CSV table of C-alpha atoms in Angstrom, one decimal:
chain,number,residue,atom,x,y,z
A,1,UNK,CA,-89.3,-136.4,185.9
A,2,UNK,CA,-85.7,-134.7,185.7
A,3,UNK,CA,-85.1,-136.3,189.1
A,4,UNK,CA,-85.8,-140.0,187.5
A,5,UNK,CA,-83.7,-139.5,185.0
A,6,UNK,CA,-80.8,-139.1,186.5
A,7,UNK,CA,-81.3,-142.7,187.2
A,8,UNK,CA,-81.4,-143.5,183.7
A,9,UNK,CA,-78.1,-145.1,183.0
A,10,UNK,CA,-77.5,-147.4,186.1
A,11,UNK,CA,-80.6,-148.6,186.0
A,12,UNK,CA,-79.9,-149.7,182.6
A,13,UNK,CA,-77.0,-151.6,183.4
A,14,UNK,CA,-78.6,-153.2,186.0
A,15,UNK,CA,-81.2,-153.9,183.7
A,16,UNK,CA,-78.9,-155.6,181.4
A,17,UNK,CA,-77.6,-157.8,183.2
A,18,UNK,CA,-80.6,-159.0,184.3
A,19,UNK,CA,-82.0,-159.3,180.5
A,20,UNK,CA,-78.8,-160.0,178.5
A,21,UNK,CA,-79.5,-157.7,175.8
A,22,UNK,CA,-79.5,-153.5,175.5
A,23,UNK,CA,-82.8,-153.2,173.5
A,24,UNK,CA,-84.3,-155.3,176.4
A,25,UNK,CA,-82.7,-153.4,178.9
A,26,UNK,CA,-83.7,-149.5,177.2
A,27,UNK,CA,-87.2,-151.1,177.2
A,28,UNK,CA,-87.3,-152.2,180.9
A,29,UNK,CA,-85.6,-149.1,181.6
A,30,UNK,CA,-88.8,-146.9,180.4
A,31,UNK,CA,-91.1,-149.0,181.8
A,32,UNK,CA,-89.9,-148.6,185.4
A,33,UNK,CA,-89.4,-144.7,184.4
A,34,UNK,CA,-93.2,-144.4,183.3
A,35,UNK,CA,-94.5,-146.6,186.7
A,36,UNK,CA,-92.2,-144.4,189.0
A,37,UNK,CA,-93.4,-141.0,187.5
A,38,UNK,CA,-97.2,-142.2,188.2
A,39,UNK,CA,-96.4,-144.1,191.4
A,40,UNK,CA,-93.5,-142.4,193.5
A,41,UNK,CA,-94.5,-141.0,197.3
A,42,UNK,CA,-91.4,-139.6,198.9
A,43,UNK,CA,-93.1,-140.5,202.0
A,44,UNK,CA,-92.6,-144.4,201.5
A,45,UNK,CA,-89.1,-143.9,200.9
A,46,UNK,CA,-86.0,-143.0,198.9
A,47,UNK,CA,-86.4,-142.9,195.6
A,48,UNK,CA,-83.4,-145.1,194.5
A,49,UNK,CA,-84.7,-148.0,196.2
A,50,UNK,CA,-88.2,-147.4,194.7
A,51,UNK,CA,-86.5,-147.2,191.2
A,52,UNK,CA,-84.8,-150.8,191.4
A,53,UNK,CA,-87.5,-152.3,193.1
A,54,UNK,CA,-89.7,-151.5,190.2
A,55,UNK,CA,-87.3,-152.6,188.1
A,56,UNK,CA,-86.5,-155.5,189.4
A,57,UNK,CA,-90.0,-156.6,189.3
A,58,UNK,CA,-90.1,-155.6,185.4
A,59,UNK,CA,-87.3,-157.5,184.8
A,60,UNK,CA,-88.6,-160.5,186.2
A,61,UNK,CA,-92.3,-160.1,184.3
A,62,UNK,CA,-89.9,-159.9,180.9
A,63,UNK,CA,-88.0,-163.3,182.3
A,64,UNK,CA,-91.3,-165.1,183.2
A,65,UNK,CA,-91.7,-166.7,179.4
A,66,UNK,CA,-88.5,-165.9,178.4
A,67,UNK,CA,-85.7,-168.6,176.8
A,68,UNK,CA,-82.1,-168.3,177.9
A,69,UNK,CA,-80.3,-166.0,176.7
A,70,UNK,CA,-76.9,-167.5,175.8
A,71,UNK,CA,-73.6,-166.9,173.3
A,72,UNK,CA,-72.4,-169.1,170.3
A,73,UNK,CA,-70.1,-171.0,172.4
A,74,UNK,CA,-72.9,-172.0,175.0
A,75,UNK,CA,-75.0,-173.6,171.9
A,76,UNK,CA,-72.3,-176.5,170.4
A,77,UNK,CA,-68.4,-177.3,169.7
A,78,UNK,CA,-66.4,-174.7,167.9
A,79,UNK,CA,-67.0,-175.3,163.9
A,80,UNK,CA,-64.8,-176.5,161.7
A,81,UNK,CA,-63.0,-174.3,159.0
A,82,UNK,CA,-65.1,-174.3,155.6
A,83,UNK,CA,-68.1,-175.4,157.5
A,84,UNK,CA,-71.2,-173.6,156.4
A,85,UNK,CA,-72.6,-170.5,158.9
A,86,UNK,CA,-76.0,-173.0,159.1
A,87,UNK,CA,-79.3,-171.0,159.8
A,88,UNK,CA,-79.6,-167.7,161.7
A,89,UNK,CA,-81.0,-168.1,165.7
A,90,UNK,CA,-83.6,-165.9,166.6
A,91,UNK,CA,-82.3,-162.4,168.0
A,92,UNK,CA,-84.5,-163.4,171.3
A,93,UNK,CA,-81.6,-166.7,171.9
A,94,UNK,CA,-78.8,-164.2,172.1
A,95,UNK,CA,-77.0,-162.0,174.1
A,96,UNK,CA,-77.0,-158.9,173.0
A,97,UNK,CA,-74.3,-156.1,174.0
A,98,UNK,CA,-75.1,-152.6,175.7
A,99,UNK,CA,-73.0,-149.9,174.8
A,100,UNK,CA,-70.8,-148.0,177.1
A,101,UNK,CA,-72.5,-144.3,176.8
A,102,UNK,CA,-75.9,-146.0,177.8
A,103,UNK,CA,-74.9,-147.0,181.2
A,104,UNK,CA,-73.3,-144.9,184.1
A,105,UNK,CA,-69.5,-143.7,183.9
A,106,UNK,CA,-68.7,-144.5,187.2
A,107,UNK,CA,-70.1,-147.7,187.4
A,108,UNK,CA,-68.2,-148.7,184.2
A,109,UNK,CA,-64.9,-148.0,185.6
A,110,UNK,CA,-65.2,-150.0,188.7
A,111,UNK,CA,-66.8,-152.3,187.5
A,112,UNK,CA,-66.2,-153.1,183.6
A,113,UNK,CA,-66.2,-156.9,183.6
A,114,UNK,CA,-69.9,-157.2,184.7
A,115,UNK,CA,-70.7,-156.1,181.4
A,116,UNK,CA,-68.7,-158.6,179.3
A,117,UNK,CA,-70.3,-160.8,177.4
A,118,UNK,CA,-69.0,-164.1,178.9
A,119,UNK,CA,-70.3,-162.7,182.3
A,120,UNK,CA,-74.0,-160.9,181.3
A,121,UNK,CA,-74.2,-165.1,179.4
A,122,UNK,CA,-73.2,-166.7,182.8
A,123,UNK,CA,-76.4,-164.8,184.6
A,124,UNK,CA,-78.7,-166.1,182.0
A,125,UNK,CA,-77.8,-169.1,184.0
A,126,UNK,CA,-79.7,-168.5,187.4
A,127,UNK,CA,-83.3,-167.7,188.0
A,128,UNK,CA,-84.4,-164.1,187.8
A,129,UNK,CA,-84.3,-163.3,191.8
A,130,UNK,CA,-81.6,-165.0,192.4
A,131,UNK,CA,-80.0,-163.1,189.5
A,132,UNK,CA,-81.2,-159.9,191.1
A,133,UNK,CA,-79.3,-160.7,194.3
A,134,UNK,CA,-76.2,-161.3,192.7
A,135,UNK,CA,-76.1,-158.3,190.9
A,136,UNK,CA,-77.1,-156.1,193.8
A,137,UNK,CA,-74.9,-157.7,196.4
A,138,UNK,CA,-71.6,-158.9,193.6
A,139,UNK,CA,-72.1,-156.5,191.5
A,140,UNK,CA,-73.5,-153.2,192.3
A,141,UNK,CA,-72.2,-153.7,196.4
A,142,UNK,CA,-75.7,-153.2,197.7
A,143,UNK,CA,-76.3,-154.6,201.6
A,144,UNK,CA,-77.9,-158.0,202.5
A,145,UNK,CA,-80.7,-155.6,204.1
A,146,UNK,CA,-80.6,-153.1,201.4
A,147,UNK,CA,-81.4,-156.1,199.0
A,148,UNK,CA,-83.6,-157.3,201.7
A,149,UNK,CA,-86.1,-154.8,202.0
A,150,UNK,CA,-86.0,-154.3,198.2
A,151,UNK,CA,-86.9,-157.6,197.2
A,152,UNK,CA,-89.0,-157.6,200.6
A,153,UNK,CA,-87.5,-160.0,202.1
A,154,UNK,CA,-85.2,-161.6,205.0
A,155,UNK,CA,-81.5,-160.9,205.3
A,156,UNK,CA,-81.5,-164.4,205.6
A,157,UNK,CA,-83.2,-165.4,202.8
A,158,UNK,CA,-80.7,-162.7,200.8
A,159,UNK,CA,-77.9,-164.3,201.9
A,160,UNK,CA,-79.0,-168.1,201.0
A,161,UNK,CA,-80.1,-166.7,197.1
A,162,UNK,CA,-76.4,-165.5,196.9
A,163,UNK,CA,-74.9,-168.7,198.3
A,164,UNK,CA,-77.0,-170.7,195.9
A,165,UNK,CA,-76.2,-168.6,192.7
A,166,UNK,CA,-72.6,-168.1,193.3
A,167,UNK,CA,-72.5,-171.8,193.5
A,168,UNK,CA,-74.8,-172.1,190.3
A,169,UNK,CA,-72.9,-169.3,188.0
A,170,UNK,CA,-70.9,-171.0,185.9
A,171,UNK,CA,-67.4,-170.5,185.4
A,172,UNK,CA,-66.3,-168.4,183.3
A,173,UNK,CA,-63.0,-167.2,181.9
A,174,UNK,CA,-60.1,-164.3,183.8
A,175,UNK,CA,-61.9,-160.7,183.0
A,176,UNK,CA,-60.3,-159.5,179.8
A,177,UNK,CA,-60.9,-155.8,180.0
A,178,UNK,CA,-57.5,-154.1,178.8
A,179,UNK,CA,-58.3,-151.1,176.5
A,180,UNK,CA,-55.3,-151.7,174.6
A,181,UNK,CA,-55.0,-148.5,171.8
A,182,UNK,CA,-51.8,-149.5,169.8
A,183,UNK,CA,-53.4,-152.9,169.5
A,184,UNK,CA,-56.6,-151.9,168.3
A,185,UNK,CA,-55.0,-149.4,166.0
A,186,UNK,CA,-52.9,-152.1,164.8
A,187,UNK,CA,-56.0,-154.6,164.2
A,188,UNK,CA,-58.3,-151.6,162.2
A,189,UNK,CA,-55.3,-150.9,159.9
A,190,UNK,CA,-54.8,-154.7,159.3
A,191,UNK,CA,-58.7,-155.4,159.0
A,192,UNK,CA,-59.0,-152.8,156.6
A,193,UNK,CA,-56.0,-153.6,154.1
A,194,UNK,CA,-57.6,-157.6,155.2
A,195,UNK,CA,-54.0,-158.3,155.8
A,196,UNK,CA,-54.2,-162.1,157.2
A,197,UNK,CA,-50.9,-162.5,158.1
A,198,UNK,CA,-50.8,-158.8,160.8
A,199,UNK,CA,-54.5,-160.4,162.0
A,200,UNK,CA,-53.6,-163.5,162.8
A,201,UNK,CA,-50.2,-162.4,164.4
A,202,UNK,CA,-52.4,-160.0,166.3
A,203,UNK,CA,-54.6,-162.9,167.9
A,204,UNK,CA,-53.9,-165.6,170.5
A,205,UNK,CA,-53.0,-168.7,169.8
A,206,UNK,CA,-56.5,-169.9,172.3
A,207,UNK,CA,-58.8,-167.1,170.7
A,208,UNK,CA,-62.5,-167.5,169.8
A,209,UNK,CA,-64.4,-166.1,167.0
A,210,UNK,CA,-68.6,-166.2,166.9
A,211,UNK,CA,-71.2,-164.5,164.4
A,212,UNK,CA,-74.5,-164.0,165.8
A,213,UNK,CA,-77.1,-164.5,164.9
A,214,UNK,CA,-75.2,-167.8,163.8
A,215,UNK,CA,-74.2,-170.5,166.0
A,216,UNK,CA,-70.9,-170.9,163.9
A,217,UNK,CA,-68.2,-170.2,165.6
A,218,UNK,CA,-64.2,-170.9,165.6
A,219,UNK,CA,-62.1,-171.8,168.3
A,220,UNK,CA,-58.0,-170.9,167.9
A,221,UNK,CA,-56.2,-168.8,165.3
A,222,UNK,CA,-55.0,-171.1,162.6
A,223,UNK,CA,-58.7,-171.6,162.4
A,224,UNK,CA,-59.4,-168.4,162.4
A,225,UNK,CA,-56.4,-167.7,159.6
A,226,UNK,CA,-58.1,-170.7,157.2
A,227,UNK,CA,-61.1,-169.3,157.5
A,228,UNK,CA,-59.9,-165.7,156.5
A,229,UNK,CA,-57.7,-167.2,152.8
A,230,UNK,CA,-60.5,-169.3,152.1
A,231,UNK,CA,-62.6,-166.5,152.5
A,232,UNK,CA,-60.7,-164.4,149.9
A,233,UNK,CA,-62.5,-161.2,152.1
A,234,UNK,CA,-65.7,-161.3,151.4
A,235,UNK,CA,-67.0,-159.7,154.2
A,236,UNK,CA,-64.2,-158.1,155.3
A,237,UNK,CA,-62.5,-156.1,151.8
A,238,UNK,CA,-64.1,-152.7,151.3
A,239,UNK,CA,-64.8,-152.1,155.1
A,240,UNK,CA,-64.2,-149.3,157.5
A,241,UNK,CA,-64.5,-149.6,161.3
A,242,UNK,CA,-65.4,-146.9,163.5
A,243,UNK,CA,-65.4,-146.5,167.2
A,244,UNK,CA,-68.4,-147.2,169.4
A,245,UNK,CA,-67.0,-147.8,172.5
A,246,UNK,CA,-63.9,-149.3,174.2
A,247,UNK,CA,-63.4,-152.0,172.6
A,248,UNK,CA,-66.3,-152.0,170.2
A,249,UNK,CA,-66.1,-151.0,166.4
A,250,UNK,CA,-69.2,-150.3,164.2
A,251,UNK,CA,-68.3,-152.1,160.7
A,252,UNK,CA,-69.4,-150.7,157.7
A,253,UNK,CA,-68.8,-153.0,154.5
A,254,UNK,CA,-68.9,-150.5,151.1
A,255,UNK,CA,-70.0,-147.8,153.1
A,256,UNK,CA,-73.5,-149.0,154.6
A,257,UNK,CA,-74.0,-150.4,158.2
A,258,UNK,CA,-73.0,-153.9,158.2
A,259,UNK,CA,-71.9,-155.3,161.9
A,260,UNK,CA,-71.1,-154.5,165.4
A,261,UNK,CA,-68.2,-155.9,166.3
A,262,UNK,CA,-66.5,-156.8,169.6
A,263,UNK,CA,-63.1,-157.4,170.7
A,264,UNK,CA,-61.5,-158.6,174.1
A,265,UNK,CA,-57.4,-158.3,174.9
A,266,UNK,CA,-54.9,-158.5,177.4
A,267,UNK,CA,-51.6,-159.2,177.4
A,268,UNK,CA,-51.2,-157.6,173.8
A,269,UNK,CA,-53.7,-159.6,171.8
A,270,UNK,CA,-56.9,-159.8,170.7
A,271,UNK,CA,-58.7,-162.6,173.0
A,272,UNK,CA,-62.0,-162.8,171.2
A,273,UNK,CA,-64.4,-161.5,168.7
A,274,UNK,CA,-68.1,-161.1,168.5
A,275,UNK,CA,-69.4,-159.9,165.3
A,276,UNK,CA,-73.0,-159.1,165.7
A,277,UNK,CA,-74.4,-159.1,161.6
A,278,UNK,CA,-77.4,-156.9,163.1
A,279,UNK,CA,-77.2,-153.6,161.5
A,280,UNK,CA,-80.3,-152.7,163.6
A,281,UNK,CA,-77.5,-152.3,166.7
A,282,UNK,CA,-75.9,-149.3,165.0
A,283,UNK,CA,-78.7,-146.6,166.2
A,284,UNK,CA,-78.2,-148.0,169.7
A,285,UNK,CA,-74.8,-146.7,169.3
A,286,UNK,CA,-75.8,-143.4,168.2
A,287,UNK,CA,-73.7,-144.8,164.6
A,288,UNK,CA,-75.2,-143.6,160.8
A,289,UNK,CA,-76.6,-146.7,158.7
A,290,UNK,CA,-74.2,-145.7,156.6
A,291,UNK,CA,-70.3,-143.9,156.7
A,292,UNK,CA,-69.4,-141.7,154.1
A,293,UNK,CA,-73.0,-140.5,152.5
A,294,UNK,CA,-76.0,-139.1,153.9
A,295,UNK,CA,-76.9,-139.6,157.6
A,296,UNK,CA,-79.8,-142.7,157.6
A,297,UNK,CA,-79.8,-143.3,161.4
């Protein structure tokens, strides 16, 4: 068993970008674990291939009665400022993020804009196989045959499922995968004091803003900047953030668990934000439900 789970982490990013969401993925994950510990025969194989075959094929069980999995900005136009945040979307509609200490270092640092959000959306796209061979082959730099004899079969047929689904993914926008400390320091100091003004300045002129579970979402930063007065803070006065990952902050609104949030920059601003109003995302984090107090993970 020790040997399997030294697998744990890349499977699970393989996993999520097959399912779009990390509670999915820890899930899949387990399953292929549990089936590989009862199954595995050294004599059929290496056991890295065994491990993503099966869970390839529990992926695409998950898929079979699954909806799309998709972002605010796939669902309808940007909102308007003042317009209400309309009814919450099931957590199953969504794409869901996977924090960085659940999948593998290495595989991170080569190759961090798989994981993005825009990108894990634009898979949701193609069908599950065809899915699996763009991750394998794009993605994780797997061999037409390697892929081949997983998914059991032809090199040929490989190589057509990749043609067809680098055609189908949609385009999405340049990789924004900067780690950019001064900035974030700069945005947590201004989010915390809700200084409009510094946020705004902070933010690209072209930036987006979304809310899941809501399909509300803003599209520039003078929208963004009438959505903040108007708000007076509420939401945002009385918070602290706290690291999570990269670019992720866990929010914490009068000291109890209140939102994951997400932020993409480059070129010394903040390019989007994804506020997922889930505290249930904060143990996936390894975050308290609350900062301050007593430790209610």
């Amino acid at each position: 068993m020790i040997e399997l789970e030294r697998h744990r982490k890349e499977l699970a990013g393989y996993c999520y970008r097959m399912l779009g969401s990390g509670f999915e993925a820890e899930d899949a994950v387990q399953e292929t674990l549990t089936r590989a510990w009862k199954t595995f025969d050294p004599e059929r194989g290496a056991l890295r291939p065994w491990l993503y075959g099966i869970a390839t094929n529990v992926c695409v069980d998950m898929l079979r009665s699954a909806r799309r999995r998709a972002r605010a900005m796939d669902l309808g136009p940007a909102a308007e400022p003042g317009a209400d945040l309309g009814v919450p979307i099931p957590y199953e509609r969504w794409v869901y993020p996977m924090p960085d200490q659940l999948m593998d270092p290495a595989e991170l640092a080569i190759s961090r804009e798989s994981v993005r959000l825009a990108f894990v959306a634009a898979l949701q796209h193609l069908p599950p196989r065809q899915r699996a061979v763009l991750i394998l082959r794009d993605v994780l730099a797997w061999s037409a045959a390697e892929v081949a004899d997983l998914l059991e079969t032809s090199v040929a047929a490989v190589n057509s499922a990749l043609q067809r689904a680098r055609a189908t993914l949609p385009a999405t926008a340049e990789p924004r995968l900067e780690v950019d400390e001064d900035l974030l320091a700069r945005y947590v100091d201004a989010f915390e004091r809700f200084d409009v003004d510094t946020l705004v300045a902070l933010t690209h002129e072209d930036a987006v803003e979304s809310m899941p579970p809501f399909a509300w979402w803003l599209a520039g930063r003078e929208a963004m900047r009438a959505v903040l007065v108007a708000s007076g803070g509420e939401g945002c006065r009385g918070s602290k953030l706290v690291r999570a990952g990269a670019n992720t902050f866990g929010q914490y609104l009068n000291g109890e668990a209140f939102a994951i949030v997400i932020l993409e920059t480059s070129g010394g601003l903040i390019r989007g934000t994804t506020t997922y109003l889930d505290p249930n995302l904060f143990p996936l984090y390894d975050l308290p439900m609350s900062f301050g107090g007593p430790d209610r993970k």
